[in-house]
mmCIF file of C-alpha atoms in Angstrom:
data_model
loop_
_atom_site.group_PDB
_atom_site.id
_atom_site.type_symbol
_atom_site.label_atom_id
_atom_site.label_comp_id
_atom_site.label_asym_id
_atom_site.label_seq_id
_atom_site.Cartn_x
_atom_site.Cartn_y
_atom_site.Cartn_z
ATOM 1 C CA MET N 36 -32.020 -15.899 -58.092
ATOM 2 C CA ASP N 37 -29.695 -13.807 -60.221
ATOM 3 C CA THR N 38 -26.879 -16.342 -59.756
ATOM 4 C CA ALA N 39 -29.134 -19.195 -60.896
ATOM 5 C CA LEU N 40 -30.235 -17.132 -63.899
ATOM 6 C CA VAL N 41 -26.653 -16.416 -64.964
ATOM 7 C CA VAL N 42 -25.624 -20.073 -64.516
ATOM 8 C CA ALA N 43 -28.571 -21.256 -66.627
ATOM 9 C CA GLY N 44 -27.942 -18.594 -69.258
ATOM 10 C CA GLY N 45 -24.216 -19.300 -69.294
ATOM 11 C CA VAL N 46 -24.694 -23.058 -69.736
ATOM 12 C CA SER N 47 -27.169 -22.447 -72.570
ATOM 13 C CA ILE N 48 -24.776 -20.064 -74.337
ATOM 14 C CA ALA N 49 -21.866 -22.467 -73.903
ATOM 15 C CA MET N 50 -23.722 -25.490 -75.240
ATOM 16 C CA TYR N 51 -25.766 -23.985 -78.046
ATOM 17 C CA LEU N 52 -23.525 -21.174 -79.304
ATOM 18 C CA PHE N 53 -20.076 -22.623 -78.583
ATOM 19 C CA GLY N 54 -20.819 -26.349 -78.795
ATOM 20 C CA MET N 55 -19.270 -27.033 -75.387
ATOM 21 C CA ASN N 56 -20.208 -30.162 -73.459
ATOM 22 C CA LEU N 57 -22.338 -29.931 -70.317
ATOM 23 C CA LYS N 58 -19.506 -30.512 -67.842
ATOM 24 C CA ASP N 59 -17.242 -27.803 -69.247
ATOM 25 C CA SER N 60 -20.215 -25.469 -69.589
ATOM 26 C CA LEU N 61 -21.000 -25.836 -65.890
ATOM 27 C CA VAL N 62 -17.385 -25.147 -64.926
ATOM 28 C CA VAL N 63 -17.256 -21.897 -66.914
ATOM 29 C CA ALA N 64 -20.756 -20.700 -65.992
ATOM 30 C CA GLY N 65 -20.369 -21.617 -62.317
ATOM 31 C CA ALA N 66 -16.983 -19.938 -62.031
ATOM 32 C CA SER N 67 -18.267 -16.795 -63.744
ATOM 33 C CA SER N 68 -21.388 -16.420 -61.623
ATOM 34 C CA ILE N 69 -20.613 -17.827 -58.147
ATOM 35 C CA CYS N 70 -17.160 -17.125 -56.777
ATOM 36 C CA GLY N 71 -14.445 -17.492 -59.360
ATOM 37 C CA SER N 72 -11.600 -19.937 -58.898
ATOM 38 C CA SER N 73 -13.106 -21.630 -55.824
ATOM 39 C CA ALA N 74 -16.255 -22.475 -57.763
ATOM 40 C CA ALA N 75 -14.298 -23.525 -60.866
ATOM 41 C CA THR N 76 -12.129 -25.956 -58.900
ATOM 42 C CA ALA N 77 -15.003 -27.407 -56.831
ATOM 43 C CA ILE N 78 -17.388 -27.811 -59.776
ATOM 44 C CA SER N 79 -14.681 -29.304 -61.980
ATOM 45 C CA ALA N 80 -13.827 -31.866 -59.306
ATOM 46 C CA ALA N 81 -17.523 -32.744 -58.870
ATOM 47 C CA VAL N 82 -18.360 -33.275 -62.535
ATOM 48 C CA HIS N 83 -15.075 -35.030 -63.368
ATOM 49 C CA GLU N 84 -14.823 -37.110 -60.199
ATOM 50 C CA GLY N 85 -13.062 -40.400 -60.847
ATOM 51 C CA GLU N 86 -11.409 -39.186 -64.033
ATOM 52 C CA GLY N 87 -7.997 -38.696 -62.399
ATOM 53 C CA LEU N 88 -7.327 -35.812 -60.041
ATOM 54 C CA ASP N 89 -4.094 -34.047 -59.229
ATOM 55 C CA GLU N 90 -2.927 -33.126 -55.717
ATOM 56 C CA ALA N 91 -5.104 -29.993 -55.704
ATOM 57 C CA GLY N 92 -8.215 -32.016 -56.529
ATOM 58 C CA VAL N 93 -8.461 -30.683 -60.078
ATOM 59 C CA PRO N 94 -8.780 -33.129 -62.991
ATOM 60 C CA LYS N 95 -5.380 -33.399 -64.627
ATOM 61 C CA GLU N 96 -6.716 -32.883 -68.115
ATOM 62 C CA ASP N 97 -9.225 -30.160 -67.254
ATOM 63 C CA HIS N 98 -7.822 -27.449 -69.486
ATOM 64 C CA VAL N 99 -11.091 -25.498 -69.271
ATOM 65 C CA CYS N 100 -10.831 -25.102 -65.483
ATOM 66 C CA SER N 101 -7.260 -23.810 -65.485
ATOM 67 C CA THR N 102 -7.945 -21.503 -68.429
ATOM 68 C CA ILE N 103 -11.058 -19.912 -66.947
ATOM 69 C CA ILE N 104 -9.265 -19.313 -63.635
ATOM 70 C CA ALA N 105 -6.476 -17.492 -65.454
ATOM 71 C CA LEU N 106 -8.936 -15.466 -67.541
ATOM 72 C CA MET N 107 -10.945 -14.380 -64.502
ATOM 73 C CA GLY N 108 -7.834 -13.121 -62.758
ATOM 74 C CA LEU N 109 -6.742 -11.277 -65.879
ATOM 75 C CA LEU N 110 -10.011 -9.805 -67.163
ATOM 76 C CA ASN N 111 -11.665 -8.850 -63.880
ATOM 77 C CA THR N 112 -8.802 -6.532 -63.006
ATOM 78 C CA PRO N 113 -9.672 -3.754 -65.519
ATOM 79 C CA ILE N 114 -13.281 -3.483 -64.323
ATOM 80 C CA MET N 115 -12.363 -3.291 -60.626
ATOM 81 C CA PRO N 116 -11.825 0.507 -60.612
ATOM 82 C CA LEU N 117 -14.655 1.133 -63.092
ATOM 83 C CA LEU N 118 -17.671 -0.266 -61.237
ATOM 84 C CA PRO N 119 -17.353 2.013 -58.171
ATOM 85 C CA MET N 120 -17.336 5.024 -60.512
ATOM 86 C CA VAL N 121 -20.959 4.286 -61.469
ATOM 87 C CA ARG N 122 -21.978 5.513 -58.032
ATOM 88 C CA ASP N 123 -20.928 9.084 -58.792
ATOM 89 C CA LEU N 124 -21.504 9.114 -62.548
ATOM 90 C CA LEU N 125 -25.127 7.939 -62.317
ATOM 91 C CA HIS N 126 -25.800 9.059 -58.714
ATOM 92 C CA VAL N 127 -26.774 5.509 -57.748
ATOM 93 C CA ASN N 128 -27.396 4.395 -54.174
ATOM 94 C CA PRO N 129 -24.058 2.999 -52.875
ATOM 95 C CA VAL N 130 -25.828 -0.125 -51.600
ATOM 96 C CA VAL N 131 -26.865 -0.854 -55.191
ATOM 97 C CA VAL N 132 -23.284 -0.436 -56.371
ATOM 98 C CA GLY N 133 -21.982 -2.636 -53.559
ATOM 99 C CA ALA N 134 -24.470 -5.414 -54.319
ATOM 100 C CA TRP N 135 -23.592 -5.112 -58.016
ATOM 101 C CA ILE N 136 -19.865 -5.439 -57.348
ATOM 102 C CA GLY N 137 -20.353 -8.330 -54.929
ATOM 103 C CA GLY N 138 -22.556 -10.223 -57.347
ATOM 104 C CA SER N 139 -20.702 -9.673 -60.599
ATOM 105 C CA ILE N 140 -16.948 -9.632 -59.899
ATOM 106 C CA ASP N 141 -15.764 -13.222 -59.642
ATOM 107 C CA SER N 142 -13.029 -13.356 -56.995
ATOM 108 C CA THR N 143 -13.659 -12.424 -53.362
ATOM 109 C CA GLY N 144 -10.353 -10.554 -53.170
ATOM 110 C CA GLN N 145 -11.159 -8.528 -56.263
ATOM 111 C CA VAL N 146 -14.609 -7.724 -54.881
ATOM 112 C CA ILE N 147 -13.087 -6.330 -51.690
ATOM 113 C CA ALA N 148 -10.470 -4.354 -53.603
ATOM 114 C CA SER N 149 -13.032 -2.883 -56.007
ATOM 115 C CA ALA N 150 -15.686 -2.070 -53.398
ATOM 116 C CA SER N 151 -13.094 -0.430 -51.139
ATOM 117 C CA LEU N 152 -12.704 2.285 -53.761
ATOM 118 C CA GLY N 153 -16.320 3.290 -53.168
ATOM 119 C CA GLY N 154 -16.128 3.616 -49.392
ATOM 120 C CA ASP N 155 -17.639 1.594 -46.560
ATOM 121 C CA ALA N 156 -21.181 2.185 -47.829
ATOM 122 C CA VAL N 157 -20.235 0.198 -50.948
ATOM 123 C CA LEU N 158 -17.875 -2.269 -49.279
ATOM 124 C CA GLU N 159 -20.300 -3.638 -46.701
ATOM 125 C CA PRO N 160 -23.077 -4.826 -49.082
ATOM 126 C CA ALA N 161 -20.467 -6.066 -51.572
ATOM 127 C CA THR N 162 -18.871 -8.240 -48.899
ATOM 128 C CA VAL N 163 -22.197 -9.653 -47.707
ATOM 129 C CA ILE N 164 -23.342 -10.524 -51.242
ATOM 130 C CA LYS N 165 -20.054 -12.193 -52.168
ATOM 131 C CA MET N 166 -19.894 -14.218 -48.952
ATOM 132 C CA THR N 167 -23.472 -15.362 -49.588
ATOM 133 C CA GLN N 168 -22.454 -16.542 -53.052
ATOM 134 C CA ASN N 169 -19.438 -18.352 -51.606
ATOM 135 C CA VAL N 170 -21.680 -20.377 -49.303
ATOM 136 C CA LEU N 171 -23.548 -21.653 -52.383
ATOM 137 C CA ILE N 172 -20.539 -23.739 -53.441
ATOM 138 C CA GLY N 173 -21.414 -26.631 -51.106
ATOM 139 C CA PRO N 174 -25.068 -27.119 -52.185
ATOM 140 C CA VAL N 175 -24.178 -26.670 -55.872
ATOM 141 C CA VAL N 176 -21.415 -29.289 -55.707
ATOM 142 C CA LEU N 177 -23.719 -31.665 -53.799
ATOM 143 C CA LEU N 178 -26.374 -31.432 -56.541
ATOM 144 C CA LEU N 179 -23.792 -31.897 -59.305
ATOM 145 C CA THR N 180 -22.332 -34.932 -57.521
ATOM 146 C CA ILE N 181 -25.792 -36.493 -57.284
ATOM 147 C CA TYR N 182 -26.453 -35.852 -60.982
ATOM 148 C CA PHE N 183 -23.110 -36.901 -62.472
ATOM 149 C CA GLN N 184 -21.807 -39.474 -59.986
ATOM 150 C CA LYS N 185 -25.175 -40.883 -58.863
ATOM 151 C CA THR N 186 -24.109 -40.621 -55.228
ATOM 152 C CA PHE N 187 -25.500 -38.675 -52.294
ATOM 153 C CA ARG N 188 -22.822 -37.429 -49.899
ATOM 154 C CA PRO N 189 -24.058 -34.691 -47.533
ATOM 155 C CA SER N 190 -20.522 -34.486 -46.132
ATOM 156 C CA ILE N 191 -19.517 -32.700 -49.336
ATOM 157 C CA LEU N 192 -21.265 -29.605 -47.953
ATOM 158 C CA LEU N 193 -18.466 -29.347 -45.404
ATOM 159 C CA GLU N 194 -15.705 -30.626 -47.688
ATOM 160 C CA LYS N 195 -16.390 -27.972 -50.317
ATOM 161 C CA PHE N 196 -17.310 -25.170 -47.938
ATOM 162 C CA PRO N 197 -14.792 -22.354 -48.594
ATOM 163 C CA LEU N 198 -12.667 -22.026 -45.453
ATOM 164 C CA PHE N 199 -11.863 -18.389 -46.199
ATOM 165 C CA VAL N 200 -15.524 -17.616 -45.406
ATOM 166 C CA VAL N 201 -14.955 -19.038 -41.916
ATOM 167 C CA GLY N 202 -11.787 -16.953 -41.673
ATOM 168 C CA PHE N 203 -13.723 -13.855 -42.676
ATOM 169 C CA PHE N 204 -16.315 -14.299 -39.938
ATOM 170 C CA VAL N 205 -13.709 -15.198 -37.298
ATOM 171 C CA THR N 206 -11.710 -12.092 -38.180
ATOM 172 C CA SER N 207 -14.858 -9.955 -38.064
ATOM 173 C CA VAL N 208 -15.788 -11.299 -34.623
ATOM 174 C CA VAL N 209 -12.262 -10.738 -33.284
ATOM 175 C CA ALA N 210 -12.212 -7.183 -34.640
ATOM 176 C CA ALA N 211 -15.589 -6.464 -33.037
ATOM 177 C CA LEU N 212 -14.519 -7.925 -29.692
ATOM 178 C CA LEU N 213 -11.340 -5.860 -29.686
ATOM 179 C CA ARG N 214 -13.433 -2.714 -29.872
ATOM 180 C CA LEU N 215 -15.862 -3.895 -27.198
ATOM 181 C CA VAL N 216 -13.249 -4.923 -24.643
ATOM 182 C CA GLY N 217 -12.543 -2.050 -22.315
ATOM 183 C CA GLY N 218 -9.072 -0.866 -21.484
ATOM 184 C CA LEU N 219 -7.602 -1.451 -24.920
ATOM 185 C CA ASP N 220 -5.907 1.437 -26.650
ATOM 186 C CA SER N 221 -7.910 2.443 -29.725
ATOM 187 C CA GLU N 222 -4.710 3.108 -31.649
ATOM 188 C CA ALA N 223 -3.501 -0.429 -30.916
ATOM 189 C CA VAL N 224 -6.818 -1.853 -32.139
ATOM 190 C CA ASP N 225 -6.577 0.190 -35.346
ATOM 191 C CA LEU N 226 -2.984 -0.970 -35.807
ATOM 192 C CA VAL N 227 -4.009 -4.639 -35.553
ATOM 193 C CA ARG N 228 -6.858 -4.109 -38.010
ATOM 194 C CA ASP N 229 -4.730 -2.218 -40.527
ATOM 195 C CA ASN N 230 -1.918 -4.776 -40.375
ATOM 196 C CA ALA N 231 -4.395 -7.635 -40.858
ATOM 197 C CA TRP N 232 -5.698 -5.844 -43.966
ATOM 198 C CA PHE N 233 -2.134 -5.298 -45.208
ATOM 199 C CA VAL N 234 -1.264 -8.998 -44.812
ATOM 200 C CA SER N 235 -4.467 -10.125 -46.541
ATOM 201 C CA GLU N 236 -3.768 -7.840 -49.505
ATOM 202 C CA TRP N 237 -0.264 -9.235 -49.903
ATOM 203 C CA VAL N 238 -1.521 -12.823 -49.770
ATOM 204 C CA ASN N 239 -4.153 -11.928 -52.357
ATOM 205 C CA LEU N 240 -1.514 -10.281 -54.554
ATOM 206 C CA ILE N 241 0.750 -13.337 -54.372
ATOM 207 C CA GLY N 242 -2.145 -15.576 -55.375
ATOM 208 C CA PHE N 243 -2.930 -13.525 -58.461
ATOM 209 C CA ALA N 244 0.758 -13.282 -59.337
ATOM 210 C CA ARG N 245 0.908 -17.080 -59.309
ATOM 211 C CA ILE N 246 -2.066 -17.229 -61.678
ATOM 212 C CA GLY N 247 -0.441 -14.668 -63.956
ATOM 213 C CA LEU N 248 2.799 -16.660 -64.122
ATOM 214 C CA GLN N 249 0.812 -19.621 -65.438
ATOM 215 C CA ILE N 250 -0.478 -17.659 -68.439
ATOM 216 C CA ASP N 251 1.476 -18.162 -71.655
ATOM 217 C CA ILE N 252 -0.032 -15.518 -73.945
ATOM 218 C CA SER N 253 1.656 -16.914 -77.054
ATOM 219 C CA ASN N 254 0.349 -20.454 -76.565
ATOM 220 C CA PHE N 255 -3.003 -19.141 -75.423
ATOM 221 C CA LEU N 256 -3.534 -17.251 -78.683
ATOM 222 C CA LYS N 257 -2.497 -20.251 -80.774
ATOM 223 C CA ASN N 258 -5.053 -22.585 -79.203
ATOM 224 C CA SER N 259 -8.460 -22.169 -80.863
ATOM 225 C CA LYS N 260 -10.181 -23.789 -77.859
ATOM 226 C CA ASN N 261 -8.915 -20.926 -75.727
ATOM 227 C CA HIS N 262 -10.575 -18.460 -78.108
ATOM 228 C CA SER N 263 -13.924 -20.157 -77.473
ATOM 229 C CA ILE N 264 -13.425 -20.084 -73.693
ATOM 230 C CA LEU N 265 -12.483 -16.393 -73.882
ATOM 231 C CA GLY N 266 -15.519 -15.494 -76.005
ATOM 232 C CA LEU N 267 -17.815 -17.511 -73.769
ATOM 233 C CA TYR N 268 -16.456 -15.916 -70.607
ATOM 234 C CA LEU N 269 -16.887 -12.408 -72.016
ATOM 235 C CA MET N 270 -20.506 -13.161 -72.920
ATOM 236 C CA ILE N 271 -21.324 -14.668 -69.520
ATOM 237 C CA GLN N 272 -19.563 -11.845 -67.681
ATOM 238 C CA SER N 273 -21.518 -9.262 -69.703
ATOM 239 C CA LEU N 274 -24.757 -11.083 -68.874
ATOM 240 C CA ASP N 275 -23.749 -11.190 -65.213
ATOM 241 C CA LEU N 276 -22.972 -7.456 -65.106
ATOM 242 C CA LEU N 277 -26.297 -6.509 -66.714
ATOM 243 C CA THR N 278 -28.595 -8.824 -64.763
ATOM 244 C CA THR N 279 -26.879 -8.233 -61.422
ATOM 245 C CA PHE N 280 -27.127 -4.469 -61.810
ATOM 246 C CA GLY N 281 -30.818 -4.836 -62.675
ATOM 247 C CA TRP N 282 -31.569 -7.000 -59.631
ATOM 248 C CA SER N 283 -29.443 -4.812 -57.369
ATOM 249 C CA TYR N 284 -31.242 -1.680 -58.496
ATOM 250 C CA LEU N 285 -34.683 -3.230 -58.025
ATOM 251 C CA MET N 286 -33.824 -4.603 -54.582
ATOM 252 C CA PHE N 287 -31.711 -1.830 -53.061
ATOM 253 C CA ARG N 288 -32.413 1.457 -54.860
ATOM 254 C CA ASN N 289 -34.179 2.819 -51.772
ATOM 255 C CA ALA N 290 -31.938 1.142 -49.185
ATOM 256 C CA SER N 291 -30.675 3.319 -46.356
ATOM 257 C CA TYR N 292 -27.004 3.607 -45.486
ATOM 258 C CA ASP N 293 -24.821 5.395 -42.985
ATOM 259 C CA GLU N 294 -23.818 8.686 -44.574
ATOM 260 C CA ASP N 295 -20.867 8.802 -42.178
ATOM 261 C CA ASP N 296 -19.435 5.918 -44.213
ATOM 262 C CA ASP N 297 -19.823 7.911 -47.401
ATOM 263 C CA ILE N 298 -16.747 9.019 -49.327
ATOM 264 C CA ASP N 299 -16.249 12.623 -50.194
#
């Protein structure tokens, strides 16, 4: 419900305050409230289908999509270490903080990195919330395709389903099975898990480095359209942070958690 609220609010702000067209408004609002670059790319392809796509499936002239992806990678980074601090500063239930992080930080990798700073009690709900948002990409793109392209293709649910979600669940199952299988050395299991985490962090780092290399600060500042996208993103992100914290607090303020997973 919170995601739908932020998308609706973001589209309204984009169209009525910034004069942006509906398609670009959906790209920015969807990216800011669902799952970052994956949502931006999928929504952009859905609303601009047939307008000329590049090899990655992104419209060649979709400046808004590429700009918002770069901004999310750049501007989410400073808040990553800040959100977990709310847990101790305001003595908030860690499940609330985890749900807040999972619902308001755009990229899955950044969610994991941020929530990890708060301990497992924060990381677990953050991961669940973000993965739930990721699954929304398929239905959202299906509805947008019906509206803009006047076609109904249920297969798009599979085409646009984020494969990294499948990878997440497969990895989780493998990790669980390793611990359940008897005869395996616990140190070897921990070594496999830690190395898998190390590899995933490096892949995530390389991805964000690639995004950063695409940002030309000088040209960005000269383009007035970029100023509008930046202002719009900051407003939507602020709305997302406020509403998601409110919903998280209402839903999970009394949630139980394993105190063994608590950080000192």
